[in-house]
């Protein structure tokens, strides 16, 4: 394995320190390595609005950055956002060579940072472990390239591909290890979403438990008919983050009293003109949301697949059977293993988590 690949792997590991805290910014890691192959500076972007990874790494290295190589998982920015541009700092520090995993897909940046460095005589290499960098920042890439949040469909299935018993019978399919992972994910993403049917059937709290989360978690209810009861338990958890009810203009006009009752309960009622899922997601992205987990139920999942807005699927398979009388998930022919890319399986106690990608283009570096 060459040195560039080795050092970029370390930079990618550093970037992971920002998982769950940098949204809506990407996760970025940076290393400064001298001519002897010694790491003299390390940095990670830890929180949106905080210093960028390159800045931290250059400060860490001090004068030893002179003539050294910078490894960075994303192109250094050349524009001023909430913090100043990084490319000029890299040039001023005396970096001789810059190795970048992937160019920044943001049209404001794309290629400009690389050009800035090259124009100042810095040797630039792009694409080292680029696929891994793109996968790591799939959420950021989806938000820019699709103008909507990255959408993960999450479901727990019995051996006979059912999600539960008929309405009114609450049950938890998965075991403790799988549940811990679900809550760890809730600590990372911007939002989780359910359909109104799940509110009526399960009355869930939708809060991250057992995992630290330093920022509010947005809970979204897709409810075209405004069926969500204002007394739902979700509204007792507003200290954990906002609750948004996504409906339609028609529903708000026809059931104004119900919409007002939900607002009084603490909900933000969003009514995009068409009420289509894709449009609703664009509105949510406009509110700063870059990742969303669709937790259920089957109706919402079917609508998401039909609207072609699913980026990734997480299926928790449990060793229980629910038939006869179990509620099926998507129905025949809706999703095959072959339709999923980059599949992975992981044992979690007695359950198996199968993950796969539906849309793969955002995981490719350009």
Short mmCIF file of C-alpha atoms in Angstrom, two decimals:
data_model
loop_
_atom_site.label_atom_id
_atom_site.label_comp_id
_atom_site.label_asym_id
_atom_site.label_seq_id
_atom_site.Cartn_x
_atom_site.Cartn_y
_atom_site.Cartn_z
CA UNK A 1 0.00 0.00 0.00
CA UNK A 2 1.50 3.37 -0.90
CA UNK A 3 2.01 6.13 1.64
CA UNK A 4 -0.72 8.36 0.18
CA UNK A 5 -3.35 5.66 0.65
CA UNK A 6 -2.07 4.90 4.18
CA UNK A 7 -2.15 8.52 5.34
CA UNK A 8 -5.55 9.17 3.71
CA UNK A 9 -6.97 6.23 5.68
CA UNK A 10 -5.87 7.98 8.88
CA UNK A 11 -7.42 11.26 7.66
CA UNK A 12 -10.72 9.47 6.98
CA UNK A 13 -10.64 8.02 10.50
CA UNK A 14 -10.06 11.52 11.90
CA UNK A 15 -13.05 12.80 9.91
CA UNK A 16 -15.27 10.30 11.73
CA UNK A 17 -14.83 12.37 14.90
CA UNK A 18 -17.34 14.82 13.43
CA UNK A 19 -20.07 12.22 12.73
CA UNK A 20 -23.39 13.52 13.97
CA UNK A 21 -22.10 17.00 14.85
CA UNK A 22 -21.04 18.73 11.61
CA UNK A 23 -24.43 18.83 9.82
CA UNK A 24 -25.14 20.53 7.47
CA UNK A 25 -21.38 20.58 6.80
CA UNK A 26 -19.41 17.53 5.65
CA UNK A 27 -17.12 15.47 7.86
CA UNK A 28 -13.51 16.28 7.04
CA UNK A 29 -10.18 15.02 8.36
CA UNK A 30 -6.69 16.36 7.65
CA UNK A 31 -3.08 15.34 8.29
CA UNK A 32 0.21 17.18 7.83
CA UNK A 33 3.11 14.78 7.10
CA UNK A 34 6.76 15.84 6.81
CA UNK A 35 9.32 14.49 4.31
CA UNK A 36 10.39 11.78 6.75
CA UNK A 37 6.85 10.39 6.77
CA UNK A 38 6.19 11.69 10.31
CA UNK A 39 2.71 13.01 11.09
CA UNK A 40 3.26 16.51 12.48
CA UNK A 41 -0.33 17.77 12.50
CA UNK A 42 -3.83 16.29 12.82
CA UNK A 43 -7.23 17.91 12.46
CA UNK A 44 -10.94 17.17 12.16
CA UNK A 45 -13.95 19.37 11.51
CA UNK A 46 -15.89 18.80 14.73
CA UNK A 47 -18.91 21.09 14.59
CA UNK A 48 -20.67 23.31 12.02
CA UNK A 49 -19.32 26.85 12.35
CA UNK A 50 -16.17 25.55 14.05
CA UNK A 51 -12.67 25.51 12.53
CA UNK A 52 -12.14 23.36 9.45
CA UNK A 53 -9.95 20.26 9.58
CA UNK A 54 -7.10 21.83 7.58
CA UNK A 55 -6.96 24.83 9.94
CA UNK A 56 -6.71 22.55 13.00
CA UNK A 57 -4.05 20.36 11.37
CA UNK A 58 -1.95 23.36 10.28
CA UNK A 59 -2.14 24.93 13.74
CA UNK A 60 -1.12 21.57 15.21
CA UNK A 61 1.92 21.34 12.92
CA UNK A 62 3.06 24.97 13.29
CA UNK A 63 6.32 25.72 11.45
CA UNK A 64 6.75 22.02 10.59
CA UNK A 65 4.13 22.46 7.84
CA UNK A 66 6.85 24.15 5.75
CA UNK A 67 7.64 21.80 2.84
CA UNK A 68 5.28 19.11 4.17
CA UNK A 69 2.38 17.21 2.55
CA UNK A 70 -1.24 17.92 3.48
CA UNK A 71 -3.70 15.00 3.33
CA UNK A 72 -7.33 16.12 3.33
CA UNK A 73 -10.51 14.10 2.78
CA UNK A 74 -12.22 16.99 0.95
CA UNK A 75 -11.00 19.82 -1.25
CA UNK A 76 -9.97 22.85 0.85
CA UNK A 77 -12.54 25.62 0.46
CA UNK A 78 -11.68 28.83 -1.35
CA UNK A 79 -14.81 30.81 -0.40
CA UNK A 80 -15.87 32.44 2.85
CA UNK A 81 -18.79 30.73 4.61
CA UNK A 82 -19.25 30.77 8.39
CA UNK A 83 -15.45 30.55 8.58
CA UNK A 84 -12.74 31.94 6.32
CA UNK A 85 -11.37 30.12 3.26
CA UNK A 86 -8.81 27.34 3.88
CA UNK A 87 -6.90 27.22 0.57
CA UNK A 88 -4.98 30.49 1.25
CA UNK A 89 -4.00 29.20 4.73
CA UNK A 90 -2.63 26.01 3.14
CA UNK A 91 -0.56 28.02 0.66
CA UNK A 92 0.71 30.45 3.33
CA UNK A 93 1.76 27.57 5.61
CA UNK A 94 4.32 26.48 3.00
CA UNK A 95 2.70 23.13 2.17
CA UNK A 96 4.62 21.62 -0.80
CA UNK A 97 2.11 18.95 -1.81
CA UNK A 98 -1.64 18.42 -1.21
CA UNK A 99 -3.31 15.01 -1.48
CA UNK A 100 -7.11 15.29 -1.62
CA UNK A 101 -9.59 12.40 -1.47
CA UNK A 102 -12.34 14.18 -3.41
CA UNK A 103 -13.26 17.52 -4.94
CA UNK A 104 -16.00 19.47 -3.18
CA UNK A 105 -19.29 18.97 -5.08
CA UNK A 106 -20.60 22.33 -3.88
CA UNK A 107 -20.83 24.54 -7.02
CA UNK A 108 -19.46 27.44 -4.94
CA UNK A 109 -16.25 25.51 -4.36
CA UNK A 110 -15.91 22.74 -6.94
CA UNK A 111 -12.34 22.81 -8.22
CA UNK A 112 -11.65 26.39 -7.15
CA UNK A 113 -9.68 25.34 -4.07
CA UNK A 114 -7.60 22.92 -6.14
CA UNK A 115 -6.92 25.59 -8.78
CA UNK A 116 -5.91 28.09 -6.08
CA UNK A 117 -3.30 25.64 -4.71
CA UNK A 118 -1.96 24.67 -8.14
CA UNK A 119 -1.66 28.32 -9.16
CA UNK A 120 0.64 28.81 -6.19
CA UNK A 121 2.98 26.00 -7.17
CA UNK A 122 1.60 23.34 -4.84
CA UNK A 123 1.56 19.83 -6.31
CA UNK A 124 -2.03 18.53 -6.04
CA UNK A 125 -3.21 14.89 -6.24
CA UNK A 126 -6.96 14.16 -6.19
CA UNK A 127 -8.87 10.88 -5.83
CA UNK A 128 -6.88 8.93 -3.22
CA UNK A 129 -9.49 6.77 -1.41
CA UNK A 130 -12.10 8.91 -3.15
CA UNK A 131 -14.83 6.24 -3.06
CA UNK A 132 -14.45 5.90 0.72
CA UNK A 133 -14.57 9.68 1.17
CA UNK A 134 -17.73 9.89 -0.95
CA UNK A 135 -19.37 7.10 1.06
CA UNK A 136 -18.41 8.79 4.32
CA UNK A 137 -20.04 12.04 3.18
CA UNK A 138 -22.99 10.54 1.28
CA UNK A 139 -25.37 12.73 3.31
CA UNK A 140 -23.56 15.94 2.32
CA UNK A 141 -23.36 14.86 -1.33
CA UNK A 142 -27.09 14.02 -1.53
CA UNK A 143 -28.06 17.37 -0.06
CA UNK A 144 -26.04 19.21 -2.72
CA UNK A 145 -26.61 16.98 -5.75
CA UNK A 146 -30.29 16.14 -5.16
CA UNK A 147 -31.39 19.23 -3.22
CA UNK A 148 -33.00 17.03 -0.58
CA UNK A 149 -31.91 15.15 2.55
CA UNK A 150 -30.23 11.75 2.31
CA UNK A 151 -33.04 9.24 2.86
CA UNK A 152 -32.56 5.98 4.77
CA UNK A 153 -35.46 3.50 4.97
CA UNK A 154 -35.22 1.53 8.22
CA UNK A 155 -37.37 -1.48 8.99
CA UNK A 156 -37.47 -4.46 11.37
CA UNK A 157 -38.79 -7.59 9.65
CA UNK A 158 -39.83 -11.00 10.86
CA UNK A 159 -38.63 -14.12 9.05
CA UNK A 160 -41.86 -14.06 7.05
CA UNK A 161 -41.27 -10.42 5.97
CA UNK A 162 -43.84 -8.80 8.25
CA UNK A 163 -43.42 -5.59 10.24
CA UNK A 164 -45.83 -6.38 13.08
CA UNK A 165 -49.24 -7.52 14.14
CA UNK A 166 -52.48 -5.83 13.07
CA UNK A 167 -53.16 -2.30 14.39
CA UNK A 168 -53.54 -2.02 18.11
CA UNK A 169 -51.04 -4.78 18.96
CA UNK A 170 -47.76 -3.11 19.93
CA UNK A 171 -44.66 -5.27 19.77
CA UNK A 172 -40.91 -4.93 19.54
CA UNK A 173 -39.33 -7.33 17.08
CA UNK A 174 -35.65 -6.62 17.63
CA UNK A 175 -33.38 -7.43 20.54
CA UNK A 176 -31.22 -5.22 22.77
CA UNK A 177 -28.13 -5.05 20.51
CA UNK A 178 -30.18 -3.96 17.48
CA UNK A 179 -32.08 -1.40 19.57
CA UNK A 180 -28.81 0.12 20.81
CA UNK A 181 -27.70 0.61 17.21
CA UNK A 182 -31.03 2.23 16.29
CA UNK A 183 -30.60 4.75 19.09
CA UNK A 184 -26.96 5.40 18.16
CA UNK A 185 -28.18 6.26 14.66
CA UNK A 186 -30.83 8.58 16.14
CA UNK A 187 -27.98 10.39 17.85
CA UNK A 188 -26.36 11.09 14.46
CA UNK A 189 -29.04 11.95 11.88
CA UNK A 190 -30.85 15.27 11.48
CA UNK A 191 -34.37 13.85 11.49
CA UNK A 192 -36.47 10.71 11.80
CA UNK A 193 -39.86 10.33 10.15
CA UNK A 194 -42.95 8.16 10.41
CA UNK A 195 -46.36 8.07 8.78
CA UNK A 196 -49.54 8.96 10.64
CA UNK A 197 -50.49 5.26 10.70
CA UNK A 198 -47.49 4.56 12.95
CA UNK A 199 -48.52 7.37 15.31
CA UNK A 200 -52.01 5.86 15.59
CA UNK A 201 -50.76 2.26 15.96
CA UNK A 202 -47.70 2.70 18.21
CA UNK A 203 -47.81 6.26 19.65
CA UNK A 204 -43.96 6.32 19.74
CA UNK A 205 -41.74 8.83 21.56
CA UNK A 206 -39.06 8.94 18.80
CA UNK A 207 -36.30 10.17 21.10
CA UNK A 208 -32.64 9.12 21.17
CA UNK A 209 -32.11 7.03 24.30
CA UNK A 210 -28.89 5.59 25.65
CA UNK A 211 -26.78 7.58 23.17
CA UNK A 212 -25.59 11.16 23.62
CA UNK A 213 -26.93 13.74 21.20
CA UNK A 214 -25.70 17.30 21.50
CA UNK A 215 -28.29 18.94 19.23
CA UNK A 216 -32.07 18.73 18.79
CA UNK A 217 -33.55 15.78 16.86
CA UNK A 218 -36.29 16.76 14.41
CA UNK A 219 -39.22 14.33 14.27
CA UNK A 220 -41.36 14.39 11.12
CA UNK A 221 -44.85 12.94 10.68
CA UNK A 222 -46.08 12.52 7.09
CA UNK A 223 -49.82 12.97 7.48
CA UNK A 224 -51.78 13.84 4.33
CA UNK A 225 -55.12 13.54 6.15
CA UNK A 226 -54.16 15.25 9.42
CA UNK A 227 -54.96 12.15 11.46
CA UNK A 228 -52.26 12.77 14.10
CA UNK A 229 -53.91 13.24 17.53
CA UNK A 230 -52.79 16.41 19.38
CA UNK A 231 -52.49 14.22 22.49
CA UNK A 232 -49.82 11.94 20.91
CA UNK A 233 -46.90 11.18 23.26
CA UNK A 234 -44.53 12.75 20.73
CA UNK A 235 -45.71 16.21 21.81
CA UNK A 236 -44.49 15.57 25.37
CA UNK A 237 -40.91 15.32 24.03
CA UNK A 238 -40.48 18.77 22.46
CA UNK A 239 -37.43 19.38 24.65
CA UNK A 240 -35.68 16.70 22.52
CA UNK A 241 -36.37 18.64 19.31
CA UNK A 242 -39.14 19.96 17.05
CA UNK A 243 -42.05 17.92 15.68
CA UNK A 244 -43.05 18.72 12.09
CA UNK A 245 -46.32 17.49 10.61
CA UNK A 246 -46.12 17.41 6.80
CA UNK A 247 -49.53 17.52 5.14
CA UNK A 248 -51.11 19.25 2.12
CA UNK A 249 -52.65 22.65 1.46
CA UNK A 250 -55.98 20.91 0.77
CA UNK A 251 -55.93 19.10 4.15
CA UNK A 252 -55.21 22.32 6.03
CA UNK A 253 -58.08 24.08 4.26
CA UNK A 254 -60.51 21.22 4.85
CA UNK A 255 -59.48 20.47 8.43
CA UNK A 256 -58.36 23.83 9.73
CA UNK A 257 -59.39 23.06 13.32
CA UNK A 258 -57.24 19.90 13.37
CA UNK A 259 -54.26 21.79 11.95
CA UNK A 260 -54.67 24.50 14.60
CA UNK A 261 -54.95 21.89 17.38
CA UNK A 262 -51.66 20.33 16.25
CA UNK A 263 -50.01 23.75 16.22
CA UNK A 264 -51.25 24.38 19.77
CA UNK A 265 -49.82 20.99 20.79
CA UNK A 266 -46.42 22.25 19.64
CA UNK A 267 -46.20 20.93 16.08
CA UNK A 268 -44.95 22.89 13.10
CA UNK A 269 -47.46 22.16 10.32
CA UNK A 270 -45.88 22.18 6.84
CA UNK A 271 -48.21 22.15 3.86
CA UNK A 272 -46.35 21.96 0.53
CA UNK A 273 -48.65 22.62 -2.42
CA UNK A 274 -48.76 19.07 -3.75
CA UNK A 275 -47.96 17.18 -0.57
CA UNK A 276 -45.67 14.91 -2.63
CA UNK A 277 -42.84 13.32 -0.68
CA UNK A 278 -40.12 14.72 -2.95
CA UNK A 279 -41.46 18.27 -2.57
CA UNK A 280 -41.80 17.87 1.20
CA UNK A 281 -38.17 16.74 1.42
CA UNK A 282 -36.99 19.77 -0.54
CA UNK A 283 -38.82 21.99 1.98
CA UNK A 284 -37.19 20.13 4.89
CA UNK A 285 -33.76 20.52 3.27
CA UNK A 286 -34.46 24.25 3.05
CA UNK A 287 -34.81 24.14 6.84
CA UNK A 288 -31.26 22.76 7.07
CA UNK A 289 -32.05 19.04 7.18
CA UNK A 290 -29.48 16.87 5.35
CA UNK A 291 -30.33 13.34 6.58
CA UNK A 292 -33.60 11.64 7.47
CA UNK A 293 -34.47 8.09 8.54
CA UNK A 294 -37.91 6.87 7.47
CA UNK A 295 -38.82 4.57 10.35
CA UNK A 296 -42.22 3.48 9.12
CA UNK A 297 -44.71 2.21 8.45
CA UNK A 298 -45.22 0.18 5.29
CA UNK A 299 -47.36 2.88 3.63
CA UNK A 300 -44.67 5.53 4.02
CA UNK A 301 -41.96 3.12 2.83
CA UNK A 302 -43.97 2.15 -0.26
CA UNK A 303 -44.56 5.82 -1.08
CA UNK A 304 -40.84 6.57 -0.69
CA UNK A 305 -39.81 3.77 -3.09
CA UNK A 306 -42.49 4.82 -5.60
CA UNK A 307 -41.23 8.42 -5.44
CA UNK A 308 -37.66 7.14 -6.03
CA UNK A 309 -36.26 9.11 -3.09
CA UNK A 310 -34.62 6.26 -1.14
CA UNK A 311 -30.81 6.36 -0.93
CA UNK A 312 -30.12 3.54 1.52
CA UNK A 313 -32.00 0.68 3.19
CA UNK A 314 -31.42 -0.82 6.65
CA UNK A 315 -33.29 -4.05 7.30
CA UNK A 316 -33.19 -5.65 10.74
CA UNK A 317 -34.07 -9.32 10.26
CA UNK A 318 -35.34 -11.09 13.37
CA UNK A 319 -35.69 -14.85 13.97
CA UNK A 320 -39.44 -14.61 14.71
CA UNK A 321 -42.46 -15.40 12.54
CA UNK A 322 -45.62 -13.31 12.63
CA UNK A 323 -47.86 -15.05 10.07
CA UNK A 324 -50.70 -15.70 9.91
CA UNK A 325 -52.08 -12.26 10.58
CA UNK A 326 -48.78 -10.36 10.32
CA UNK A 327 -48.69 -7.01 8.52
CA UNK A 328 -46.55 -7.41 5.34
CA UNK A 329 -43.88 -4.86 4.53
CA UNK A 330 -43.75 -3.82 0.86
CA UNK A 331 -45.54 -6.71 -0.82
CA UNK A 332 -44.36 -8.90 -3.68
CA UNK A 333 -41.69 -7.68 -6.06
CA UNK A 334 -41.10 -4.35 -4.33
CA UNK A 335 -37.48 -4.81 -3.32
CA UNK A 336 -35.01 -7.55 -4.12
CA UNK A 337 -31.54 -8.03 -2.65
CA UNK A 338 -30.18 -7.63 -6.18
CA UNK A 339 -31.53 -4.07 -6.29
CA UNK A 340 -29.23 -3.08 -3.40
CA UNK A 341 -25.61 -2.09 -4.01
CA UNK A 342 -22.68 -2.35 -1.62
CA UNK A 343 -24.59 -4.78 0.60
CA UNK A 344 -23.35 -5.48 4.12
CA UNK A 345 -24.63 -7.81 6.83
CA UNK A 346 -23.93 -7.57 10.54
CA UNK A 347 -25.00 -9.83 13.39
CA UNK A 348 -26.49 -7.89 16.32
CA UNK A 349 -27.23 -10.44 19.01
CA UNK A 350 -29.85 -12.74 17.51
CA UNK A 351 -30.78 -10.27 14.77
CA UNK A 352 -29.08 -9.54 11.45
CA UNK A 353 -28.77 -6.04 10.02
CA UNK A 354 -28.63 -5.93 6.21
CA UNK A 355 -27.60 -2.57 4.75
CA UNK A 356 -27.56 -1.60 1.10
CA UNK A 357 -27.58 1.40 -1.21
CA UNK A 358 -30.39 2.15 -3.64
CA UNK A 359 -28.93 5.23 -5.33
CA UNK A 360 -25.18 4.91 -5.76
CA UNK A 361 -24.30 7.99 -7.79
CA UNK A 362 -23.90 10.21 -4.72
CA UNK A 363 -21.32 7.76 -3.36
CA UNK A 364 -19.01 8.35 -6.28
CA UNK A 365 -16.42 11.08 -6.26
CA UNK A 366 -16.23 13.37 -9.25
#
